[in-house]
Each structure stands twice: as C-alpha cells, then as structure tokens.
PDB file of C-alpha atoms in Angstrom:
ATOM      1  CA  MET A  29      32.427  69.779  62.629  1.00 49.00           C
ATOM      2  CA  ASP A  30      34.296  73.508  62.837  1.00 53.00           C
ATOM      3  CA  LYS A  31      36.932  71.427  65.020  1.00 57.00           C
ATOM      4  CA  ILE A  32      37.616  68.951  62.190  1.00 54.00           C
ATOM      5  CA  PHE A  33      37.408  71.103  58.872  1.00 62.00           C
ATOM      6  CA  ASN A  34      39.376  73.985  59.908  1.00 82.00           C
ATOM      7  CA  LEU A  35      42.551  76.115  58.806  1.00 87.00           C
ATOM      8  CA  GLN A  36      45.109  73.841  60.717  1.00 88.00           C
ATOM      9  CA  GLN A  37      44.031  70.479  58.841  1.00 89.00           C
ATOM     10  CA  LEU A  38      44.061  72.656  55.552  1.00 92.00           C
ATOM     11  CA  ILE A  39      47.950  74.052  56.324  1.00 92.00           C
ATOM     12  CA  ASN A  40      48.848  70.542  57.235  1.00 92.00           C
ATOM     13  CA  GLY A  41      47.372  69.084  54.264  1.00 93.00           C
ATOM     14  CA  ILE A  42      49.225  71.358  51.794  1.00 95.00           C
ATOM     15  CA  GLN A  43      52.648  70.570  53.544  1.00 94.00           C
ATOM     16  CA  LEU A  44      51.799  66.910  53.195  1.00 95.00           C
ATOM     17  CA  GLY A  45      50.641  67.301  49.555  1.00 95.00           C
ATOM     18  CA  SER A  46      53.801  69.230  48.913  1.00 95.00           C
ATOM     19  CA  ILE A  47      55.876  65.888  49.633  1.00 96.00           C
ATOM     20  CA  TYR A  48      53.568  63.628  47.467  1.00 95.00           C
ATOM     21  CA  ALA A  49      54.052  66.175  44.824  1.00 96.00           C
ATOM     22  CA  LEU A  50      57.466  65.573  44.378  1.00 96.00           C
ATOM     23  CA  ILE A  51      57.352  61.976  44.544  1.00 96.00           C
ATOM     24  CA  ALA A  52      54.565  62.089  42.181  1.00 95.00           C
ATOM     25  CA  ILE A  53      56.391  63.637  39.314  1.00 94.00           C
ATOM     26  CA  GLY A  54      58.732  61.338  38.962  1.00 92.00           C
ATOM     27  CA  TYR A  55      56.158  58.325  38.770  1.00 91.00           C
ATOM     28  CA  THR A  56      54.457  60.444  35.850  1.00 92.00           C
ATOM     29  CA  LEU A  57      57.757  61.531  34.322  1.00 92.00           C
ATOM     30  CA  VAL A  58      58.749  57.987  33.972  1.00 91.00           C
ATOM     31  CA  TYR A  59      55.462  56.703  32.939  1.00 89.00           C
ATOM     32  CA  GLY A  60      55.085  59.335  30.202  1.00 86.00           C
ATOM     33  CA  ILE A  61      58.146  58.175  28.678  1.00 86.00           C
ATOM     34  CA  ILE A  62      58.767  54.547  28.903  1.00 86.00           C
ATOM     35  CA  ARG A  63      54.899  53.693  30.411  1.00 85.00           C
ATOM     36  CA  LEU A  64      56.877  52.232  33.385  1.00 88.00           C
ATOM     37  CA  VAL A  65      55.497  52.316  36.677  1.00 88.00           C
ATOM     38  CA  ASN A  66      58.685  52.444  38.962  1.00 91.00           C
ATOM     39  CA  PHE A  67      57.702  50.987  42.425  1.00 90.00           C
ATOM     40  CA  ALA A  68      61.186  51.792  43.409  1.00 92.00           C
ATOM     41  CA  HIS A  69      60.925  55.364  43.036  1.00 92.00           C
ATOM     42  CA  GLY A  70      59.577  55.682  46.891  1.00 94.00           C
ATOM     43  CA  ASP A  71      63.026  53.967  47.623  1.00 96.00           C
ATOM     44  CA  PHE A  72      64.818  57.211  45.885  1.00 96.00           C
ATOM     45  CA  TYR A  73      63.041  59.195  48.546  1.00 96.00           C
ATOM     46  CA  MET A  74      64.193  57.226  51.315  1.00 96.00           C
ATOM     47  CA  LEU A  75      67.998  57.243  49.919  1.00 97.00           C
ATOM     48  CA  GLY A  76      67.738  61.179  49.563  1.00 97.00           C
ATOM     49  CA  ALA A  77      66.673  61.357  53.527  1.00 97.00           C
ATOM     50  CA  TYR A  78      69.500  59.002  54.414  1.00 97.00           C
ATOM     51  CA  ALA A  79      71.923  61.337  52.305  1.00 97.00           C
ATOM     52  CA  ALA A  80      70.841  64.437  54.277  1.00 97.00           C
ATOM     53  CA  TYR A  81      70.955  62.477  57.561  1.00 96.00           C
ATOM     54  CA  PHE A  82      74.533  61.471  56.997  1.00 96.00           C
ATOM     55  CA  THR A  83      75.471  64.552  55.519  1.00 97.00           C
ATOM     56  CA  ILE A  84      73.955  66.967  58.619  1.00 96.00           C
ATOM     57  CA  ASN A  85      75.542  64.829  61.235  1.00 95.00           C
ATOM     58  CA  PHE A  86      78.746  64.680  59.404  1.00 95.00           C
ATOM     59  CA  MET A  87      79.125  68.533  59.412  1.00 95.00           C
ATOM     60  CA  LEU A  88      77.786  69.121  63.077  1.00 94.00           C
ATOM     61  CA  ALA A  89      80.526  66.887  63.811  1.00 94.00           C
ATOM     62  CA  GLN A  90      82.924  68.757  62.414  1.00 92.00           C
ATOM     63  CA  ARG A  91      81.141  71.658  63.942  1.00 89.00           C
ATOM     64  CA  GLN A  92      80.116  73.284  60.491  1.00 89.00           C
ATOM     65  CA  ASN A  93      76.721  74.689  59.832  1.00 89.00           C
ATOM     66  CA  PRO A  94      74.720  72.644  57.646  1.00 90.00           C
ATOM     67  CA  TYR A  95      73.111  74.875  55.325  1.00 92.00           C
ATOM     68  CA  ILE A  96      69.838  73.973  53.889  1.00 93.00           C
ATOM     69  CA  ILE A  97      70.380  74.484  50.296  1.00 95.00           C
ATOM     70  CA  PHE A  98      73.800  72.396  50.610  1.00 96.00           C
ATOM     71  CA  ILE A  99      72.092  69.532  52.063  1.00 96.00           C
ATOM     72  CA  LEU A 100      69.268  69.813  49.563  1.00 97.00           C
ATOM     73  CA  LEU A 101      71.513  69.374  46.859  1.00 97.00           C
ATOM     74  CA  VAL A 102      73.164  66.344  48.490  1.00 97.00           C
ATOM     75  CA  SER A 103      69.763  64.709  48.782  1.00 97.00           C
ATOM     76  CA  MET A 104      68.822  65.573  45.224  1.00 97.00           C
ATOM     77  CA  LEU A 105      72.468  64.293  43.932  1.00 97.00           C
ATOM     78  CA  ALA A 106      71.654  60.837  45.924  1.00 97.00           C
ATOM     79  CA  GLY A 107      68.461  60.431  44.693  1.00 97.00           C
ATOM     80  CA  ALA A 108      69.274  60.984  41.087  1.00 97.00           C
ATOM     81  CA  LEU A 109      72.440  59.102  41.116  1.00 97.00           C
ATOM     82  CA  VAL A 110      70.517  55.931  42.383  1.00 97.00           C
ATOM     83  CA  ALA A 111      67.609  56.602  39.980  1.00 96.00           C
ATOM     84  CA  PHE A 112      70.102  56.864  36.915  1.00 97.00           C
ATOM     85  CA  LEU A 113      71.899  53.781  38.114  1.00 96.00           C
ATOM     86  CA  SER A 114      68.508  51.757  38.624  1.00 96.00           C
ATOM     87  CA  ASN A 115      67.611  52.499  35.048  1.00 94.00           C
ATOM     88  CA  ARG A 116      70.838  51.614  33.427  1.00 95.00           C
ATOM     89  CA  ILE A 117      71.210  48.413  35.388  1.00 95.00           C
ATOM     90  CA  ALA A 118      67.954  46.911  35.839  1.00 93.00           C
ATOM     91  CA  TYR A 119      65.555  48.963  33.511  1.00 92.00           C
ATOM     92  CA  ARG A 120      67.434  49.673  30.130  1.00 90.00           C
ATOM     93  CA  LYS A 121      67.799  45.765  28.995  1.00 88.00           C
ATOM     94  CA  LEU A 122      63.916  45.702  29.640  1.00 88.00           C
ATOM     95  CA  ARG A 123      63.205  48.602  27.130  1.00 84.00           C
ATOM     96  CA  TYR A 124      61.258  46.464  24.598  1.00 82.00           C
ATOM     97  CA  LYS A 125      60.459  43.335  26.455  1.00 84.00           C
ATOM     98  CA  PRO A 126      56.790  42.722  27.859  1.00 86.00           C
ATOM     99  CA  ARG A 127      55.928  45.510  30.480  1.00 83.00           C
ATOM    100  CA  LEU A 128      55.187  43.047  33.219  1.00 88.00           C
ATOM    101  CA  SER A 129      58.873  41.980  33.300  1.00 89.00           C
ATOM    102  CA  ALA A 130      60.020  45.593  33.786  1.00 89.00           C
ATOM    103  CA  LEU A 131      56.963  46.293  36.484  1.00 90.00           C
ATOM    104  CA  ILE A 132      58.414  42.954  38.054  1.00 93.00           C
ATOM    105  CA  THR A 133      61.853  44.064  38.230  1.00 94.00           C
ATOM    106  CA  ALA A 134      60.660  47.483  39.552  1.00 93.00           C
ATOM    107  CA  ILE A 135      59.410  45.403  42.722  1.00 94.00           C
ATOM    108  CA  GLY A 136      62.596  43.771  42.651  1.00 95.00           C
ATOM    109  CA  VAL A 137      64.700  46.911  42.532  1.00 95.00           C
ATOM    110  CA  SER A 138      62.615  48.303  45.660  1.00 95.00           C
ATOM    111  CA  MET A 139      63.034  45.606  47.801  1.00 95.00           C
ATOM    112  CA  PHE A 140      66.895  45.197  47.122  1.00 95.00           C
ATOM    113  CA  LEU A 141      67.413  48.878  47.816  1.00 96.00           C
ATOM    114  CA  GLU A 142      65.444  48.409  51.062  1.00 95.00           C
ATOM    115  CA  TYR A 143      66.668  45.475  52.320  1.00 95.00           C
ATOM    116  CA  PHE A 144      70.378  46.562  51.045  1.00 94.00           C
ATOM    117  CA  THR A 145      69.969  49.720  52.896  1.00 94.00           C
ATOM    118  CA  SER A 146      68.911  48.254  56.149  1.00 94.00           C
ATOM    119  CA  ALA A 147      71.840  45.485  56.118  1.00 94.00           C
ATOM    120  CA  ILE A 148      74.475  48.462  55.968  1.00 93.00           C
ATOM    121  CA  PRO A 149      75.488  48.377  59.752  1.00 91.00           C
ATOM    122  CA  ALA A 150      75.784  52.025  59.951  1.00 90.00           C
ATOM    123  CA  ILE A 151      71.926  52.453  59.033  1.00 92.00           C
ATOM    124  CA  GLY A 152      70.328  49.226  60.130  1.00 90.00           C
ATOM    125  CA  PRO A 153      66.543  48.349  60.129  1.00 91.00           C
ATOM    126  CA  SER A 154      65.365  50.426  62.776  1.00 90.00           C
ATOM    127  CA  TYR A 155      64.402  54.022  63.169  1.00 92.00           C
ATOM    128  CA  ARG A 156      66.670  56.527  63.637  1.00 93.00           C
ATOM    129  CA  PRO A 157      66.056  60.354  64.403  1.00 95.00           C
ATOM    130  CA  PHE A 158      66.734  62.806  61.957  1.00 95.00           C
ATOM    131  CA  PRO A 159      68.965  65.592  62.971  1.00 93.00           C
ATOM    132  CA  GLN A 160      66.955  68.808  63.669  1.00 89.00           C
ATOM    133  CA  PHE A 161      69.732  71.332  62.299  1.00 88.00           C
ATOM    134  CA  ILE A 162      67.230  74.143  62.028  1.00 91.00           C
ATOM    135  CA  SER A 163      65.523  75.826  65.128  1.00 90.00           C
ATOM    136  CA  MET A 164      61.876  75.576  65.108  1.00 91.00           C
ATOM    137  CA  VAL A 165      59.602  78.560  64.907  1.00 92.00           C
ATOM    138  CA  ASN A 166      55.945  78.641  65.512  1.00 91.00           C
ATOM    139  CA  TYR A 167      53.881  81.197  63.987  1.00 91.00           C
ATOM    140  CA  ASN A 168      49.811  81.561  64.344  1.00 88.00           C
ATOM    141  CA  ILE A 169      46.994  82.259  62.225  1.00 83.00           C
ATOM    142  CA  GLY A 170      44.028  82.661  64.612  1.00 81.00           C
ATOM    143  CA  THR A 171      43.553  79.275  66.203  1.00 81.00           C
ATOM    144  CA  ALA A 172      45.934  77.513  63.637  1.00 84.00           C
ATOM    145  CA  TYR A 173      49.870  77.396  63.994  1.00 86.00           C
ATOM    146  CA  PHE A 174      52.234  76.369  61.541  1.00 90.00           C
ATOM    147  CA  THR A 175      55.991  76.154  61.711  1.00 92.00           C
ATOM    148  CA  ASN A 176      59.300  77.444  59.917  1.00 93.00           C
ATOM    149  CA  TYR A 177      59.487  73.725  59.025  1.00 93.00           C
ATOM    150  CA  GLN A 178      56.124  73.699  56.899  1.00 93.00           C
ATOM    151  CA  ILE A 179      57.234  77.071  55.144  1.00 95.00           C
ATOM    152  CA  ILE A 180      60.568  75.639  54.008  1.00 95.00           C
ATOM    153  CA  ASN A 181      58.855  72.425  52.979  1.00 94.00           C
ATOM    154  CA  VAL A 182      56.087  74.208  50.645  1.00 95.00           C
ATOM    155  CA  SER A 183      58.555  76.819  49.626  1.00 96.00           C
ATOM    156  CA  ILE A 184      61.342  74.145  48.452  1.00 96.00           C
ATOM    157  CA  SER A 185      58.568  72.173  46.659  1.00 95.00           C
ATOM    158  CA  ILE A 186      56.975  75.259  45.037  1.00 95.00           C
ATOM    159  CA  VAL A 187      60.414  76.332  43.848  1.00 96.00           C
ATOM    160  CA  LEU A 188      61.577  72.895  42.098  1.00 96.00           C
ATOM    161  CA  MET A 189      58.184  72.483  40.579  1.00 95.00           C
ATOM    162  CA  LEU A 190      58.653  75.917  39.230  1.00 95.00           C
ATOM    163  CA  ILE A 191      61.939  75.044  37.626  1.00 95.00           C
ATOM    164  CA  LEU A 192      60.862  71.608  36.153  1.00 94.00           C
ATOM    165  CA  THR A 193      57.775  73.408  34.666  1.00 92.00           C
ATOM    166  CA  TYR A 194      60.350  75.941  32.884  1.00 94.00           C
ATOM    167  CA  ILE A 195      62.868  73.163  31.931  1.00 94.00           C
ATOM    168  CA  ILE A 196      59.728  70.985  30.453  1.00 92.00           C
ATOM    169  CA  LYS A 197      58.057  73.729  28.759  1.00 91.00           C
ATOM    170  CA  TYR A 198      60.880  76.450  27.438  1.00 93.00           C
ATOM    171  CA  THR A 199      63.961  74.472  26.792  1.00 93.00           C
ATOM    172  CA  ARG A 200      65.197  72.063  24.035  1.00 91.00           C
ATOM    173  CA  LEU A 201      65.538  69.322  26.708  1.00 91.00           C
ATOM    174  CA  GLY A 202      61.952  69.575  27.882  1.00 90.00           C
ATOM    175  CA  MET A 203      60.978  69.480  24.134  1.00 90.00           C
ATOM    176  CA  ALA A 204      62.761  66.404  23.540  1.00 89.00           C
ATOM    177  CA  MET A 205      61.378  64.859  26.880  1.00 89.00           C
ATOM    178  CA  ARG A 206      57.545  65.855  25.343  1.00 87.00           C
ATOM    179  CA  ALA A 207      58.220  64.467  22.086  1.00 88.00           C
ATOM    180  CA  SER A 208      59.686  61.279  23.497  1.00 86.00           C
ATOM    181  CA  ALA A 209      56.418  60.814  25.379  1.00 83.00           C
ATOM    182  CA  GLN A 210      54.458  61.462  21.943  1.00 83.00           C
ATOM    183  CA  ASP A 211      56.488  59.699  19.343  1.00 82.00           C
ATOM    184  CA  LYS A 212      59.660  57.962  20.050  1.00 79.00           C
ATOM    185  CA  ASP A 213      60.287  56.960  16.257  1.00 81.00           C
ATOM    186  CA  ALA A 214      60.093  60.753  15.233  1.00 81.00           C
ATOM    187  CA  LEU A 215      62.523  61.436  17.731  1.00 80.00           C
ATOM    188  CA  ARG A 216      64.818  59.177  16.572  1.00 80.00           C
ATOM    189  CA  LEU A 217      64.326  60.370  13.055  1.00 82.00           C
ATOM    190  CA  MET A 218      65.394  64.077  14.533  1.00 83.00           C
ATOM    191  CA  GLY A 219      68.549  62.324  15.689  1.00 83.00           C
ATOM    192  CA  ILE A 220      68.081  62.843  19.033  1.00 85.00           C
ATOM    193  CA  ASP A 221      69.363  60.024  21.371  1.00 89.00           C
ATOM    194  CA  LEU A 222      65.959  58.659  23.257  1.00 90.00           C
ATOM    195  CA  GLU A 223      68.017  56.585  25.934  1.00 92.00           C
ATOM    196  CA  LYS A 224      69.824  59.881  26.841  1.00 93.00           C
ATOM    197  CA  ILE A 225      66.655  61.539  27.287  1.00 93.00           C
ATOM    198  CA  ILE A 226      65.229  58.476  29.369  1.00 94.00           C
ATOM    199  CA  ASP A 227      68.528  59.013  31.592  1.00 95.00           C
ATOM    200  CA  ILE A 228      67.709  62.152  32.108  1.00 95.00           C
ATOM    201  CA  THR A 229      64.297  61.820  33.183  1.00 95.00           C
ATOM    202  CA  PHE A 230      64.972  59.171  35.545  1.00 96.00           C
ATOM    203  CA  ILE A 231      67.689  61.672  37.118  1.00 97.00           C
ATOM    204  CA  VAL A 232      65.124  64.641  37.224  1.00 96.00           C
ATOM    205  CA  GLY A 233      62.819  61.989  38.899  1.00 95.00           C
ATOM    206  CA  GLY A 234      65.322  60.860  41.190  1.00 96.00           C
ATOM    207  CA  ALA A 235      66.439  64.200  42.211  1.00 97.00           C
ATOM    208  CA  LEU A 236      63.038  65.297  43.175  1.00 97.00           C
ATOM    209  CA  ALA A 237      62.424  62.348  44.932  1.00 96.00           C
ATOM    210  CA  GLY A 238      65.474  62.765  47.100  1.00 97.00           C
ATOM    211  CA  ALA A 239      64.630  66.317  47.772  1.00 97.00           C
ATOM    212  CA  ALA A 240      61.275  64.768  49.325  1.00 96.00           C
ATOM    213  CA  GLY A 241      63.140  62.681  51.645  1.00 96.00           C
ATOM    214  CA  LEU A 242      64.935  65.512  52.883  1.00 96.00           C
ATOM    215  CA  LEU A 243      61.617  67.605  53.505  1.00 96.00           C
ATOM    216  CA  SER A 244      60.088  64.422  55.130  1.00 95.00           C
ATOM    217  CA  GLY A 245      62.985  63.784  57.388  1.00 94.00           C
ATOM    218  CA  LEU A 246      62.949  67.733  58.353  1.00 92.00           C
ATOM    219  CA  THR A 247      59.238  67.787  59.035  1.00 91.00           C
ATOM    220  CA  TYR A 248      58.884  64.216  60.663  1.00 91.00           C
ATOM    221  CA  PRO A 249      61.963  63.647  62.305  1.00 91.00           C
ATOM    222  CA  ARG A 250      62.627  59.866  62.052  1.00 91.00           C
ATOM    223  CA  ILE A 251      63.699  57.721  58.944  1.00 95.00           C
ATOM    224  CA  LEU A 252      64.049  54.250  58.194  1.00 94.00           C
ATOM    225  CA  PRO A 253      65.090  52.132  55.171  1.00 95.00           C
ATOM    226  CA  TYR A 254      61.367  51.187  54.761  1.00 95.00           C
ATOM    227  CA  MET A 255      60.095  54.561  54.877  1.00 95.00           C
ATOM    228  CA  GLY A 256      59.649  54.932  51.214  1.00 94.00           C
ATOM    229  CA  ILE A 257      56.924  52.367  50.518  1.00 94.00           C
ATOM    230  CA  VAL A 258      53.703  53.883  51.840  1.00 93.00           C
ATOM    231  CA  PRO A 259      54.546  57.388  50.680  1.00 93.00           C
ATOM    232  CA  GLY A 260      55.651  55.882  47.443  1.00 93.00           C
ATOM    233  CA  LEU A 261      52.573  54.139  47.247  1.00 92.00           C
ATOM    234  CA  LYS A 262      50.442  57.111  47.876  1.00 93.00           C
ATOM    235  CA  ALA A 263      52.234  59.478  45.622  1.00 93.00           C
ATOM    236  CA  PHE A 264      51.457  56.756  42.421  1.00 92.00           C
ATOM    237  CA  ILE A 265      48.111  57.082  43.875  1.00 93.00           C
ATOM    238  CA  ALA A 266      48.074  60.957  43.569  1.00 93.00           C
ATOM    239  CA  ALA A 267      49.632  60.279  39.928  1.00 92.00           C
ATOM    240  CA  VAL A 268      47.037  58.058  38.745  1.00 91.00           C
ATOM    241  CA  LEU A 269      44.388  60.466  40.593  1.00 91.00           C
ATOM    242  CA  GLY A 270      45.557  63.420  38.383  1.00 89.00           C
ATOM    243  CA  GLY A 271      46.001  61.699  35.389  1.00 86.00           C
ATOM    244  CA  ILE A 272      49.555  59.789  35.407  1.00 80.00           C
ATOM    245  CA  GLY A 273      51.702  60.986  32.333  1.00 78.00           C
ATOM    246  CA  ASN A 274      50.618  64.615  33.294  1.00 85.00           C
ATOM    247  CA  ILE A 275      52.886  66.620  35.418  1.00 89.00           C
ATOM    248  CA  GLY A 276      50.440  69.238  36.319  1.00 90.00           C
ATOM    249  CA  GLY A 277      47.862  66.355  37.006  1.00 91.00           C
ATOM    250  CA  ALA A 278      50.072  64.768  39.304  1.00 92.00           C
ATOM    251  CA  VAL A 279      50.833  67.892  41.225  1.00 93.00           C
ATOM    252  CA  ALA A 280      46.814  68.488  41.783  1.00 94.00           C
ATOM    253  CA  GLY A 281      46.329  64.828  42.461  1.00 93.00           C
ATOM    254  CA  ALA A 282      49.162  65.250  45.182  1.00 94.00           C
ATOM    255  CA  PHE A 283      47.490  68.288  46.978  1.00 95.00           C
ATOM    256  CA  ILE A 284      44.301  66.709  46.920  1.00 94.00           C
ATOM    257  CA  LEU A 285      45.276  63.372  48.591  1.00 94.00           C
ATOM    258  CA  GLY A 286      47.295  65.471  50.877  1.00 94.00           C
ATOM    259  CA  ILE A 287      44.446  67.638  52.056  1.00 94.00           C
ATOM    260  CA  SER A 288      41.883  64.463  51.919  1.00 93.00           C
ATOM    261  CA  GLU A 289      44.337  62.422  53.987  1.00 93.00           C
ATOM    262  CA  VAL A 290      44.721  65.073  56.824  1.00 92.00           C
ATOM    263  CA  PHE A 291      40.944  65.475  57.117  1.00 90.00           C
ATOM    264  CA  GLY A 292      40.543  61.581  57.006  1.00 90.00           C
ATOM    265  CA  TYR A 293      43.119  61.839  59.775  1.00 90.00           C
ATOM    266  CA  SER A 294      41.173  64.356  61.497  1.00 86.00           C
ATOM    267  CA  ILE A 295      37.914  62.358  62.180  1.00 87.00           C
ATOM    268  CA  ASN A 296      39.527  59.005  62.515  1.00 85.00           C
ATOM    269  CA  SER A 297      43.422  57.483  61.761  1.00 84.00           C
ATOM    270  CA  ILE A 298      42.193  54.454  60.223  1.00 86.00           C
ATOM    271  CA  ILE A 299      40.282  56.767  57.523  1.00 87.00           C
ATOM    272  CA  GLY A 300      43.335  58.905  57.209  1.00 85.00           C
ATOM    273  CA  GLU A 301      45.268  55.924  56.433  1.00 86.00           C
ATOM    274  CA  GLY A 302      42.971  54.435  53.743  1.00 90.00           C
ATOM    275  CA  ILE A 303      41.480  57.291  52.118  1.00 91.00           C
ATOM    276  CA  ALA A 304      44.223  56.951  49.512  1.00 89.00           C
ATOM    277  CA  TYR A 305      43.432  53.598  48.638  1.00 91.00           C
ATOM    278  CA  ALA A 306      39.880  54.333  48.429  1.00 92.00           C
ATOM    279  CA  ILE A 307      40.526  57.364  46.150  1.00 90.00           C
ATOM    280  CA  LEU A 308      42.384  54.784  43.974  1.00 89.00           C
ATOM    281  CA  ILE A 309      39.617  52.481  43.817  1.00 92.00           C
ATOM    282  CA  LEU A 310      36.997  54.927  42.986  1.00 92.00           C
ATOM    283  CA  VAL A 311      39.480  56.738  40.454  1.00 89.00           C
ATOM    284  CA  LEU A 312      40.163  53.079  38.324  1.00 88.00           C
ATOM    285  CA  ILE A 313      36.395  52.451  38.450  1.00 90.00           C
ATOM    286  CA  PHE A 314      34.834  55.880  37.547  1.00 90.00           C
ATOM    287  CA  LEU A 315      37.907  58.033  35.937  1.00 86.00           C
ATOM    288  CA  PRO A 316      40.602  55.426  34.749  1.00 86.00           C
ATOM    289  CA  GLN A 317      42.154  58.206  32.968  1.00 85.00           C
ATOM    290  CA  GLY A 318      42.664  60.644  36.120  1.00 84.00           C
ATOM    291  CA  LEU A 319      41.466  64.389  36.217  1.00 85.00           C
ATOM    292  CA  PHE A 320      43.633  65.425  33.727  1.00 82.00           C
ATOM    293  CA  GLY A 321      44.612  62.758  31.736  1.00 70.00           C
ATOM    294  CA  LYS A 322      43.745  61.754  28.001  1.00 67.00           C
ATOM    295  CA  ARG A 323      41.237  58.874  27.793  1.00 61.00           C
ATOM    296  CA  THR A 324      42.971  55.961  25.972  1.00 57.00           C
ATOM    297  CA  GLY A 325      41.726  52.310  25.949  1.00 52.00           C
ATOM    298  CA  GLU A 326      44.337  51.738  28.562  1.00 52.00           C
ATOM    299  CA  LYS A 327      43.993  51.649  32.225  1.00 47.00           C
ATOM    300  CA  VAL A 328      46.959  52.089  34.342  1.00 48.00           C
TER     301      VAL A 328
END
C-alpha cells in the first residue's frame, strides 16, 4: 500500500491538477456569466501548445534563446485570440437563443478547430515532439523526485491564478464580471457594456487555457490537434466537482481530480483513466451543485 500512496504520486497529482485548474477556470468563468458549457475550451489549450511549438522552433532556428515568459505570453495570446473570435463569430448571435443551440454550436466549434488544425500541412494529424528548450533538472525528497519542469508548471499556474483572483476581487473589471454573473439587467442599467464583459471573459479563459497548453507540452513533450479533448473534458469535470461558476471551487476540483487520477493510475491505468468520469457521475447524482456551488433547481 505504501508503494502506491506515496509522496511521488502526490507531487505528480498536484502538477497535473495545476494544468486542469487553468482550463477549468475558463469553463467556470464562461458558464458563470452566460451559462454556456463551452466544449471548445479544450481546443484553446491545444492551440496554445501549437503556438508555443512554432515560436520555440522558430527562435531556435534563428539561434535565439526562447525565454519561458515570452513563450508563455505567445501561448496565452493565441488561446485568447481564438477564444475571442469563437465568441464573436459563433456564440454571440446565439446569446438569447435556447441553450441547446449554443451547446451544440460549442461542440461544432470544437470539432472545427480540431479538424481544421489537423488539415494544416505544417501541423498534420499526427503527434509532434514538443521542443525541450529548457534543460531538465531532477530533485529528490527522500525516495520521491520531481523536476524543474514540474516546479515551472505549478509556479506559473499559481501566479496566474493569483493574478486572476486579484482582478476578480479588487478591480472594476472583476466587479463588473461578478455583477454580470448575478444580474445582467442591473449591469445594463448602470451603463456597462455586457458584451464587452463577455468578450473579456472569453479572452481571460482562453489565455489561461493557452498557458496550460504550453505547460502541458513542456511536461508531456508531444502534441497533436486532438490533445485538448480529454483534458478539456476532465477540466470540465473538475469545474462541476468544485461547483461550476465558482472559481475557487474549479481550482479545488482540479487539484482533487489531478491527485485522484494519479493515485488511480498507480493502481491500474484503466482506473486512472476512468476515475474522473466516475467522479462526474457521483457528483451529478449526490451533489449536483458541486463542493462549493450554490444549490439551485438546475443541474449542470
């Protein structure tokens, strides 16, 4: 039993949970304001990874040193841009239509991004090795070990989450985002442009997903156009587990899911792969509002 439940699994679970958290925040931000489960969100993560891939390879070909902060900004910009365009082109016209229309459109946007990306000759449908532009360093704590990649992964995730928390809690923009989630009519009466707030919400969520794409490529060094499907679904489950619409809940749910998944893998790979879906079923049956969500008459 000690060989299964050990510090090594906890370290790996926290690292995996930090990636899920960045994606899950985007799900919960968008759902909190327009009640849309944006299944294309995992593809913003994929595009962030490809933006980093091409930028790093270009800089290495030019004999330049690709600094992690610069690559991070490029990934976030790519995710934010595609998220913004998705909202403007696909979702905005469906704002006051039945929710099922927007949900089906989100699935369509997701499939379009995946197949269109795989059709680009420079990308293709196959795996590509992600450039390891930072030398790997191993550290030990007793019998457990971790790498500088995992430190970078968790550190960047925490910094981005702290910045987002500050924006949401202490800025006028964050106040407007919270108000739009509670009472859109009151927001309009105060002269605040709701569509602008929604645009910014998509941009913030897409940027965080793009950052997750870079961190994933760095830690699991191979990428492909369909890489966002499973992590996107699991991040959605994390958001549901924490209480979709609740940012802190999404983060907590992501870490719980990441740690549970790694512990599951240490027992059996099938258990590890399926544990997220088992959690989703149990949450929807016994705790539909999630761990930190408010009880309503509506299930996600």
